[in-house]
Amino acid sequence: MLNVSNAPTAQFEALQARGAKFLGTELAIMGGAMSWVSERNLVAAISNAGGFGVIACGAMPPALLEKEIAATQAITAKPFGVNLITMHPQLDDLVQICIRAGVGHVVLAGGIPPGPAVRAVKDGGAKLIAFAPALVLAKRFVKSGVDALVIEGSEAGGHIGPVSLTVLAQEILPHIRDIPVFVAGGLGRGEAILGYLEMGAAGAQLGTRFAASVESIAHPNFKNAFLRANARDAIPSIQLDERFPVIPVRGLVNEGTKKFLAHQAETIQKFQSGELDKTQAQLAIEHFWAGALRRAVVEGDVEGGSVMAGQSVGMVTAIQKVSEILQELKDQAVAALALREQTRTYADIGAA
Ligand SMILES: Cc1cc2nc3c(=O)[nH]c(=O)nc-3n(C[C@H](O)[C@H](O)[C@H](O)COP(=O)(O)O)c2cc1C
């Protein structure tokens, strides 16, 4: 008879213990901050279900962030974090809002965390999480006192770097052992999370799957677009001319992405004819997507808006409750470990 044991569950718990302890959660799974999506309801749902929700501050002014934190605290007693964008003009005020509200973890995204913000977070007694896009920066962040890192591969939804998680994980995980490292980008199943835990990751961060959850306040059109899409539909924004850089953002192909190409071509034409100077042309290109994520998430304009999504979108096959998503991820990881144990048992029987 096959050996049925709790060993796979215990193994999984052990592999994710460091990340869970750092976050103060049951599961070392973070709900990556998503502008317009990661607000009180989704954040509290993730934290209440044993994961770690993160509020996306985005461009919110300090007073609005203060309200959002209080509203989240009203519906969860569990730990959650706040993601602040480093280029926000009131970054220091936002950090103070987090500290005063007793937020335990602050995530600094969108660039190298500025020294004063790092010190303010730490002096305030909160833990600081930063994104490391390369090993040199990861090492620098460890030295500067960052408490944990997220390495986000180019498979992710939203603003992306050029390197996949497969490569980033190999470059960074073996070398950063002093602080926990969470992996992100393209994760949709527990087996993949298990693989990265075994490589030394402390936990994982997912965005796309949670954006399509029951508790996500995203417009039904936005969630349905996720349901219909395959991995190959989630592509990075395309740049037509190297003189006019385009910030790489991964999202679903739609009318907007096609119009963006035509808009770039027209703008470049206007630059070449002297109608626009270089700065005006660059601004015209950058302005194209202004407000576009909000239009897609809040208003449901999934044709003209920006439907940011990771390549993991192909693994969104139903609108599930956050608790079901988390349970499924854990079950898949545990089942993979159980299968391994079973294979070993068969091998032992064979050998006997
Ligand atoms: C709709 C959407 C909006 C996002 N907005 C932000 C953001 O405001 N700040 C941020 O740091 N990351 C943002 N992200 C990235 C997520 O936090 C997360 O790292 C990413 O979704 C992980 O990859 P996955 O989508 O394949 O799970 C966004 C992702 C999506 C899908």
Tab-separated table of C-alpha atoms and ligand atoms in Angstrom:
chain	number	residue	atom	x	y	z
A	1	MET	CA	0.000	0.000	0.000
A	2	LEU	CA	1.169	3.503	-0.758
A	3	ASN	CA	2.399	5.648	2.041
A	4	VAL	CA	-0.144	8.487	2.548
A	5	SER	CA	1.500	11.090	4.744
A	6	ASN	CA	1.380	14.713	5.710
A	7	ALA	CA	4.938	15.057	4.537
A	8	PRO	CA	4.134	16.983	1.306
A	9	THR	CA	2.110	19.599	3.223
A	10	ALA	CA	4.825	19.873	5.855
A	11	GLN	CA	7.454	20.213	3.128
A	12	PHE	CA	5.480	22.988	1.477
A	13	GLU	CA	5.014	24.766	4.809
A	14	ALA	CA	8.753	24.521	5.468
A	15	LEU	CA	9.659	25.868	2.017
A	16	GLN	CA	7.440	28.917	2.392
A	17	ALA	CA	8.013	29.479	6.142
A	18	ARG	CA	10.555	32.274	5.738
A	19	GLY	CA	8.341	34.304	3.414
A	20	ALA	CA	5.217	33.721	5.513
A	21	LYS	CA	7.042	34.787	8.683
A	22	PHE	CA	8.340	37.936	6.988
A	23	LEU	CA	4.847	38.880	5.807
A	24	GLY	CA	3.100	37.709	8.975
A	25	THR	CA	0.778	35.498	6.945
A	26	GLU	CA	-0.244	31.882	6.531
A	27	LEU	CA	0.866	31.797	2.888
A	28	ALA	CA	3.952	33.450	1.392
A	29	ILE	CA	1.881	34.768	-1.499
A	30	MET	CA	1.601	38.476	-2.164
A	31	GLY	CA	-1.127	40.059	-4.236
A	32	GLY	CA	0.961	42.428	-6.352
A	33	ALA	CA	-0.244	46.021	-6.242
A	34	MET	CA	-2.284	46.920	-9.330
A	35	SER	CA	-3.313	50.535	-9.909
A	36	TRP	CA	-7.129	50.961	-9.785
A	37	VAL	CA	-7.529	47.262	-8.906
A	38	SER	CA	-5.664	46.793	-5.612
A	39	GLU	CA	-7.955	48.785	-3.347
A	40	ARG	CA	-9.535	47.963	0.010
A	41	ASN	CA	-11.773	45.096	-1.169
A	42	LEU	CA	-9.204	43.035	-3.037
A	43	VAL	CA	-6.423	43.790	-0.553
A	44	ALA	CA	-8.545	42.754	2.435
A	45	ALA	CA	-9.818	39.667	0.600
A	46	ILE	CA	-6.257	38.490	-0.089
A	47	SER	CA	-5.111	39.149	3.481
A	48	ASN	CA	-8.230	37.619	5.029
A	49	ALA	CA	-7.688	34.474	2.952
A	50	GLY	CA	-4.154	34.014	4.293
A	51	GLY	CA	-2.155	35.848	1.620
A	52	PHE	CA	-0.694	39.335	1.686
A	53	GLY	CA	-2.674	42.108	-0.001
A	54	VAL	CA	-0.933	45.278	-1.144
A	55	ILE	CA	-2.695	48.602	-1.758
A	56	ALA	CA	-1.617	50.317	-4.996
A	57	CYS	CA	-1.163	53.975	-4.139
A	58	GLY	CA	-0.401	54.954	-7.757
A	59	ALA	CA	-0.995	58.683	-8.178
A	60	MET	CA	-3.260	59.004	-5.095
A	61	PRO	CA	-2.674	62.137	-2.997
A	62	PRO	CA	-1.754	61.517	0.683
A	63	ALA	CA	-5.259	62.191	2.046
A	64	LEU	CA	-6.791	59.614	-0.277
A	65	LEU	CA	-4.176	57.010	0.647
A	66	GLU	CA	-4.880	57.651	4.335
A	67	LYS	CA	-8.581	56.968	3.713
A	68	GLU	CA	-7.858	53.808	1.728
A	69	ILE	CA	-5.600	52.410	4.444
A	70	ALA	CA	-8.205	53.126	7.141
A	71	ALA	CA	-10.954	51.563	5.014
A	72	THR	CA	-8.809	48.460	4.494
A	73	GLN	CA	-8.030	48.214	8.209
A	74	ALA	CA	-11.775	48.356	8.854
A	75	ILE	CA	-12.312	45.116	6.908
A	76	THR	CA	-9.200	43.142	7.782
A	77	ALA	CA	-7.193	42.690	10.955
A	78	LYS	CA	-4.541	40.801	8.975
A	79	PRO	CA	-1.265	42.313	7.716
A	80	PHE	CA	-1.228	44.080	4.353
A	81	GLY	CA	1.215	46.383	2.593
A	82	VAL	CA	1.185	49.623	0.623
A	83	ASN	CA	2.938	50.052	-2.731
A	84	LEU	CA	4.290	53.561	-3.355
A	85	ILE	CA	5.725	54.737	-6.662
A	86	THR	CA	9.151	56.336	-6.109
A	87	MET	CA	8.518	59.212	-8.548
A	88	HIS	CA	5.352	60.330	-6.726
A	89	PRO	CA	5.978	64.024	-5.927
A	90	GLN	CA	4.734	63.551	-2.344
A	91	LEU	CA	6.565	60.292	-1.633
A	92	ASP	CA	7.804	61.433	1.794
A	93	ASP	CA	4.283	62.406	2.910
A	94	LEU	CA	2.933	59.072	1.675
A	95	VAL	CA	5.567	57.199	3.689
A	96	GLN	CA	4.555	59.156	6.806
A	97	ILE	CA	0.882	58.308	6.199
A	98	CYS	CA	1.813	54.595	6.098
A	99	ILE	CA	3.902	54.851	9.263
A	100	ARG	CA	1.233	56.767	11.188
A	101	ALA	CA	-1.404	54.240	10.153
A	102	GLY	CA	0.767	51.366	11.406
A	103	VAL	CA	1.235	49.742	7.982
A	104	GLY	CA	3.801	47.005	8.549
A	105	HIS	CA	5.264	46.715	5.037
A	106	VAL	CA	5.945	49.426	2.465
A	107	VAL	CA	6.774	48.440	-1.106
A	108	LEU	CA	8.729	51.015	-3.115
A	109	ALA	CA	8.222	50.527	-6.850
A	110	GLY	CA	9.049	52.249	-10.111
A	111	GLY	CA	12.748	52.970	-9.592
A	112	ILE	CA	15.644	52.872	-7.146
A	113	PRO	CA	14.246	53.623	-3.665
A	114	PRO	CA	15.521	57.068	-2.648
A	115	GLY	CA	17.684	57.166	0.527
A	116	PRO	CA	15.385	59.463	2.549
A	117	ALA	CA	12.353	57.254	1.838
A	118	VAL	CA	14.303	54.109	2.803
A	119	ARG	CA	15.358	55.692	6.103
A	120	ALA	CA	11.880	57.055	6.823
A	121	VAL	CA	10.273	53.634	6.328
A	122	LYS	CA	12.843	51.934	8.541
A	123	ASP	CA	12.884	54.642	11.218
A	124	GLY	CA	9.108	54.383	11.310
A	125	GLY	CA	9.405	50.689	12.145
A	126	ALA	CA	7.939	49.317	8.899
A	127	LYS	CA	9.569	46.705	6.682
A	128	LEU	CA	10.763	47.846	3.290
A	129	ILE	CA	10.316	45.819	0.114
A	130	ALA	CA	11.944	46.888	-3.171
A	131	PHE	CA	12.004	45.588	-6.745
A	132	ALA	CA	15.410	44.362	-7.920
A	133	PRO	CA	15.756	44.204	-11.720
A	134	ALA	CA	19.363	42.894	-11.652
A	135	LEU	CA	21.816	41.219	-9.256
A	136	VAL	CA	24.007	44.333	-8.803
A	137	LEU	CA	21.003	46.323	-7.672
A	138	ALA	CA	19.778	43.482	-5.470
A	139	LYS	CA	23.131	43.488	-3.658
A	140	ARG	CA	23.059	47.273	-3.358
A	141	PHE	CA	19.552	47.192	-1.889
A	142	VAL	CA	20.567	44.568	0.682
A	143	LYS	CA	23.431	46.845	1.795
A	144	SER	CA	21.150	49.877	1.980
A	145	GLY	CA	18.886	48.101	4.460
A	146	VAL	CA	16.001	46.907	2.278
A	147	ASP	CA	14.235	44.078	4.153
A	148	ALA	CA	12.994	42.000	1.196
A	149	LEU	CA	13.081	42.012	-2.586
A	150	VAL	CA	10.645	41.254	-5.359
A	151	ILE	CA	12.158	40.068	-8.629
A	152	GLU	CA	9.591	40.575	-11.361
A	153	GLY	CA	10.101	38.957	-14.742
A	154	SER	CA	9.020	40.431	-18.055
A	155	GLU	CA	6.132	37.922	-18.156
A	156	ALA	CA	4.306	40.169	-15.654
A	157	GLY	CA	1.400	42.478	-16.333
A	158	GLY	CA	1.895	46.256	-16.185
A	159	HIS	CA	5.269	48.032	-16.395
A	160	ILE	CA	7.972	45.503	-17.103
A	161	GLY	CA	11.726	45.098	-17.388
A	162	PRO	CA	13.420	43.244	-20.228
A	163	VAL	CA	14.382	39.988	-18.447
A	164	SER	CA	12.184	36.939	-17.826
A	165	LEU	CA	11.651	35.508	-14.333
A	166	THR	CA	13.326	32.254	-15.439
A	167	VAL	CA	16.578	34.161	-15.970
A	168	LEU	CA	16.252	36.682	-13.114
A	169	ALA	CA	15.645	33.838	-10.658
A	170	GLN	CA	18.803	32.038	-11.762
A	171	GLU	CA	20.842	35.224	-11.618
A	172	ILE	CA	19.576	36.471	-8.278
A	173	LEU	CA	18.210	33.684	-6.046
A	174	PRO	CA	21.481	31.769	-5.490
A	175	HIS	CA	23.275	34.967	-4.472
A	176	ILE	CA	20.814	36.753	-2.196
A	177	ARG	CA	20.339	34.771	0.981
A	178	ASP	CA	20.430	37.505	3.636
A	179	ILE	CA	16.906	38.762	2.975
A	180	PRO	CA	13.765	37.108	1.574
A	181	VAL	CA	13.243	37.313	-2.188
A	182	PHE	CA	9.751	37.014	-3.692
A	183	VAL	CA	9.309	36.027	-7.343
A	184	ALA	CA	6.754	37.577	-9.706
A	185	GLY	CA	5.699	37.507	-13.319
A	186	GLY	CA	3.749	34.914	-15.245
A	187	LEU	CA	2.899	32.784	-12.228
A	188	GLY	CA	-0.438	31.052	-12.422
A	189	ARG	CA	0.035	27.647	-10.822
A	190	GLY	CA	1.343	26.213	-7.573
A	191	GLU	CA	3.868	23.893	-9.227
A	192	ALA	CA	5.746	26.906	-10.606
A	193	ILE	CA	5.707	28.609	-7.210
A	194	LEU	CA	7.048	25.387	-5.659
A	195	GLY	CA	9.880	25.329	-8.202
A	196	TYR	CA	10.981	28.834	-7.265
A	197	LEU	CA	10.669	28.101	-3.526
A	198	GLU	CA	13.007	25.170	-4.059
A	199	MET	CA	15.448	27.476	-5.842
A	200	GLY	CA	15.522	29.660	-2.741
A	201	ALA	CA	12.653	32.109	-3.215
A	202	ALA	CA	10.841	33.045	-0.004
A	203	GLY	CA	7.482	33.363	-1.720
A	204	ALA	CA	5.661	34.624	-4.790
A	205	GLN	CA	3.745	37.660	-5.984
A	206	LEU	CA	0.825	37.357	-8.404
A	207	GLY	CA	-1.250	40.076	-10.016
A	208	THR	CA	-3.223	38.908	-13.035
A	209	ARG	CA	-5.027	36.004	-11.362
A	210	PHE	CA	-6.230	38.241	-8.518
A	211	ALA	CA	-7.347	41.002	-10.913
A	212	ALA	CA	-9.884	38.545	-12.313
A	213	SER	CA	-11.125	37.352	-8.905
A	214	VAL	CA	-14.675	37.736	-7.567
A	215	GLU	CA	-13.530	40.331	-5.025
A	216	SER	CA	-11.657	42.452	-7.599
A	217	ILE	CA	-13.639	45.625	-8.301
A	218	ALA	CA	-12.457	45.626	-11.922
A	219	HIS	CA	-15.308	46.068	-14.434
A	220	PRO	CA	-16.873	42.776	-15.654
A	221	ASN	CA	-15.628	43.591	-19.186
A	222	PHE	CA	-12.070	43.686	-17.817
A	223	LYS	CA	-12.433	40.321	-16.079
A	224	ASN	CA	-14.126	38.770	-19.130
A	225	ALA	CA	-11.268	39.980	-21.350
A	226	PHE	CA	-8.936	38.053	-19.016
A	227	LEU	CA	-11.125	34.961	-19.298
A	228	ARG	CA	-11.001	35.058	-23.106
A	229	ALA	CA	-7.288	35.817	-23.450
A	230	ASN	CA	-4.355	33.476	-24.023
A	231	ALA	CA	-0.767	34.054	-22.931
A	232	ARG	CA	0.151	35.276	-26.418
A	233	ASP	CA	-2.452	38.065	-26.252
A	234	ALA	CA	-0.580	39.776	-23.392
A	235	ILE	CA	2.156	41.658	-25.212
A	236	PRO	CA	4.502	44.530	-24.321
A	237	SER	CA	3.821	47.954	-25.811
A	238	ILE	CA	5.588	48.379	-29.147
A	239	GLN	CA	8.036	51.199	-29.870
A	240	LEU	CA	8.220	52.362	-33.514
A	241	ASP	CA	11.271	54.601	-33.443
A	242	GLU	CA	14.304	54.424	-31.163
A	243	ARG	CA	14.407	58.233	-30.987
A	244	PHE	CA	11.061	58.144	-29.188
A	245	PRO	CA	11.204	55.637	-26.335
A	246	VAL	CA	8.043	53.886	-25.230
A	247	ILE	CA	7.788	52.614	-21.651
A	248	PRO	CA	7.285	48.833	-21.876
A	249	VAL	CA	3.905	47.859	-20.457
A	250	ARG	CA	2.418	44.370	-20.875
A	251	GLY	CA	-1.284	44.270	-21.676
A	252	LEU	CA	-3.863	42.628	-23.900
A	253	VAL	CA	-3.818	43.475	-27.598
A	254	ASN	CA	-6.854	45.579	-28.532
A	255	GLU	CA	-7.932	48.528	-30.690
A	256	GLY	CA	-5.934	50.817	-28.371
A	257	THR	CA	-2.667	48.992	-28.993
A	258	LYS	CA	-3.257	49.205	-32.771
A	259	LYS	CA	-4.144	52.910	-32.570
A	260	PHE	CA	-0.997	53.491	-30.499
A	261	LEU	CA	1.133	52.315	-33.434
A	262	ALA	CA	-0.736	54.646	-35.829
A	263	HIS	CA	-0.429	57.493	-33.296
A	264	GLN	CA	3.335	56.980	-33.045
A	265	ALA	CA	3.656	56.913	-36.851
A	266	GLU	CA	1.650	60.165	-37.196
A	267	THR	CA	3.629	61.845	-34.415
A	268	ILE	CA	6.968	60.842	-35.959
A	269	GLN	CA	5.698	62.189	-39.296
A	270	LYS	CA	4.837	65.514	-37.609
A	271	PHE	CA	8.315	65.601	-36.059
A	272	GLN	CA	9.941	64.942	-39.420
A	273	SER	CA	7.913	67.683	-41.110
A	274	GLY	CA	8.886	70.158	-38.356
A	275	GLU	CA	5.322	70.507	-37.049
A	276	LEU	CA	6.438	69.189	-33.613
A	277	ASP	CA	9.828	69.464	-31.942
A	278	LYS	CA	11.400	66.394	-30.264
A	279	THR	CA	10.047	67.148	-26.790
A	280	GLN	CA	6.531	67.804	-28.071
A	281	ALA	CA	6.594	64.593	-30.081
A	282	GLN	CA	7.823	62.541	-27.098
A	283	LEU	CA	5.107	64.052	-24.898
A	284	ALA	CA	2.441	63.343	-27.525
A	285	ILE	CA	3.520	59.675	-27.530
A	286	GLU	CA	3.571	59.458	-23.735
A	287	HIS	CA	0.154	61.119	-23.407
A	288	PHE	CA	-1.538	58.522	-25.571
A	289	TRP	CA	-2.085	56.133	-22.666
A	290	ALA	CA	-2.899	58.755	-20.007
A	291	GLY	CA	-5.890	57.524	-17.987
A	292	ALA	CA	-6.126	54.390	-20.146
A	293	LEU	CA	-5.807	51.818	-17.322
A	294	ARG	CA	-8.584	53.549	-15.400
A	295	ARG	CA	-10.803	53.526	-18.514
A	296	ALA	CA	-10.323	49.771	-18.850
A	297	VAL	CA	-10.557	48.807	-15.154
A	298	VAL	CA	-13.226	51.234	-13.965
A	299	GLU	CA	-15.273	52.034	-17.073
A	300	GLY	CA	-14.867	48.673	-18.800
A	301	ASP	CA	-13.486	50.134	-22.044
A	302	VAL	CA	-11.417	47.079	-22.920
A	303	GLU	CA	-11.046	48.085	-26.577
A	304	GLY	CA	-9.720	51.623	-26.180
A	305	GLY	CA	-8.251	51.352	-22.671
A	306	SER	CA	-5.116	49.696	-21.361
A	307	VAL	CA	-5.897	46.134	-20.293
A	308	MET	CA	-2.683	45.435	-18.387
A	309	ALA	CA	-2.211	41.690	-17.927
A	310	GLY	CA	0.606	39.210	-17.490
A	311	GLN	CA	1.271	36.196	-19.694
A	312	SER	CA	-0.319	34.299	-16.812
A	313	VAL	CA	-3.660	35.547	-18.192
A	314	GLY	CA	-4.025	32.265	-20.106
A	315	MET	CA	-4.300	30.535	-16.738
A	316	VAL	CA	-7.328	32.616	-15.760
A	317	THR	CA	-10.074	30.145	-16.634
A	318	ALA	CA	-12.802	31.222	-14.214
A	319	ILE	CA	-13.755	34.183	-12.036
A	320	GLN	CA	-12.820	32.643	-8.688
A	321	LYS	CA	-12.900	33.841	-5.116
A	322	VAL	CA	-9.509	34.907	-3.788
A	323	SER	CA	-9.669	32.131	-1.166
A	324	GLU	CA	-10.180	29.550	-3.944
A	325	ILE	CA	-7.234	30.900	-5.935
A	326	LEU	CA	-4.937	30.730	-2.902
A	327	GLN	CA	-6.153	27.258	-1.941
A	328	GLU	CA	-5.671	26.052	-5.517
A	329	LEU	CA	-2.098	27.372	-5.649
A	330	LYS	CA	-1.242	25.653	-2.370
A	331	ASP	CA	-2.980	22.401	-3.395
A	332	GLN	CA	-1.076	22.304	-6.692
A	333	ALA	CA	2.251	22.745	-4.917
A	334	VAL	CA	1.408	20.105	-2.308
A	335	ALA	CA	0.124	17.696	-4.987
A	336	ALA	CA	3.394	18.075	-6.894
A	337	LEU	CA	5.321	17.188	-3.738
A	338	ALA	CA	2.986	14.241	-3.048
A	339	LEU	CA	3.499	12.932	-6.577
A	340	ARG	CA	7.220	13.040	-6.027
A	341	GLU	CA	6.862	11.089	-2.774
A	342	GLN	CA	4.682	8.537	-4.564
A	343	THR	CA	7.244	8.178	-7.351
A	344	ARG	CA	9.926	7.578	-4.729
A	345	THR	CA	7.740	4.951	-3.036
A	346	TYR	CA	7.230	3.150	-6.362
A	347	ALA	CA	10.956	3.281	-6.981
A	348	ASP	CA	11.567	1.777	-3.508
A	349	ILE	CA	9.037	-1.022	-4.209
A	350	GLY	CA	10.745	-1.628	-7.548
A	351	ALA	CA	14.124	-1.743	-5.916
A	352	ALA	CA	13.024	-4.132	-3.147
B	1	LIG	C1	-3.640	45.580	-14.153
B	1	LIG	C2	-2.260	45.614	-13.517
B	1	LIG	C3	-1.821	46.781	-12.899
B	1	LIG	C4	-0.582	46.813	-12.247
B	1	LIG	N1	-0.197	47.952	-11.579
B	1	LIG	C5	0.962	47.959	-10.852
B	1	LIG	C6	1.294	49.072	-10.031
B	1	LIG	O1	0.565	50.068	-9.979
B	1	LIG	N2	2.451	49.026	-9.307
B	1	LIG	C7	3.278	47.912	-9.340
B	1	LIG	O2	4.312	47.917	-8.650
B	1	LIG	N3	2.976	46.825	-10.095
B	1	LIG	C8	1.829	46.819	-10.827
B	1	LIG	N4	1.476	45.688	-11.540
B	1	LIG	C9	2.324	44.451	-11.416
B	1	LIG	C10	1.785	43.524	-10.293
B	1	LIG	O3	1.953	44.087	-9.025
B	1	LIG	C11	2.471	42.137	-10.288
B	1	LIG	O4	3.833	42.238	-9.967
B	1	LIG	C12	2.334	41.421	-11.629
B	1	LIG	O5	0.988	41.459	-12.016
B	1	LIG	C13	2.836	39.984	-11.508
B	1	LIG	O6	2.741	39.295	-12.721
B	1	LIG	P1	1.395	38.483	-13.159
B	1	LIG	O7	0.446	39.542	-13.616
B	1	LIG	O8	1.825	37.605	-14.274
B	1	LIG	O9	0.899	37.745	-11.963
B	1	LIG	C14	0.256	45.653	-12.234
B	1	LIG	C15	-0.200	44.484	-12.894
B	1	LIG	C16	-1.432	44.449	-13.527
B	1	LIG	C17	-1.897	43.170	-14.187
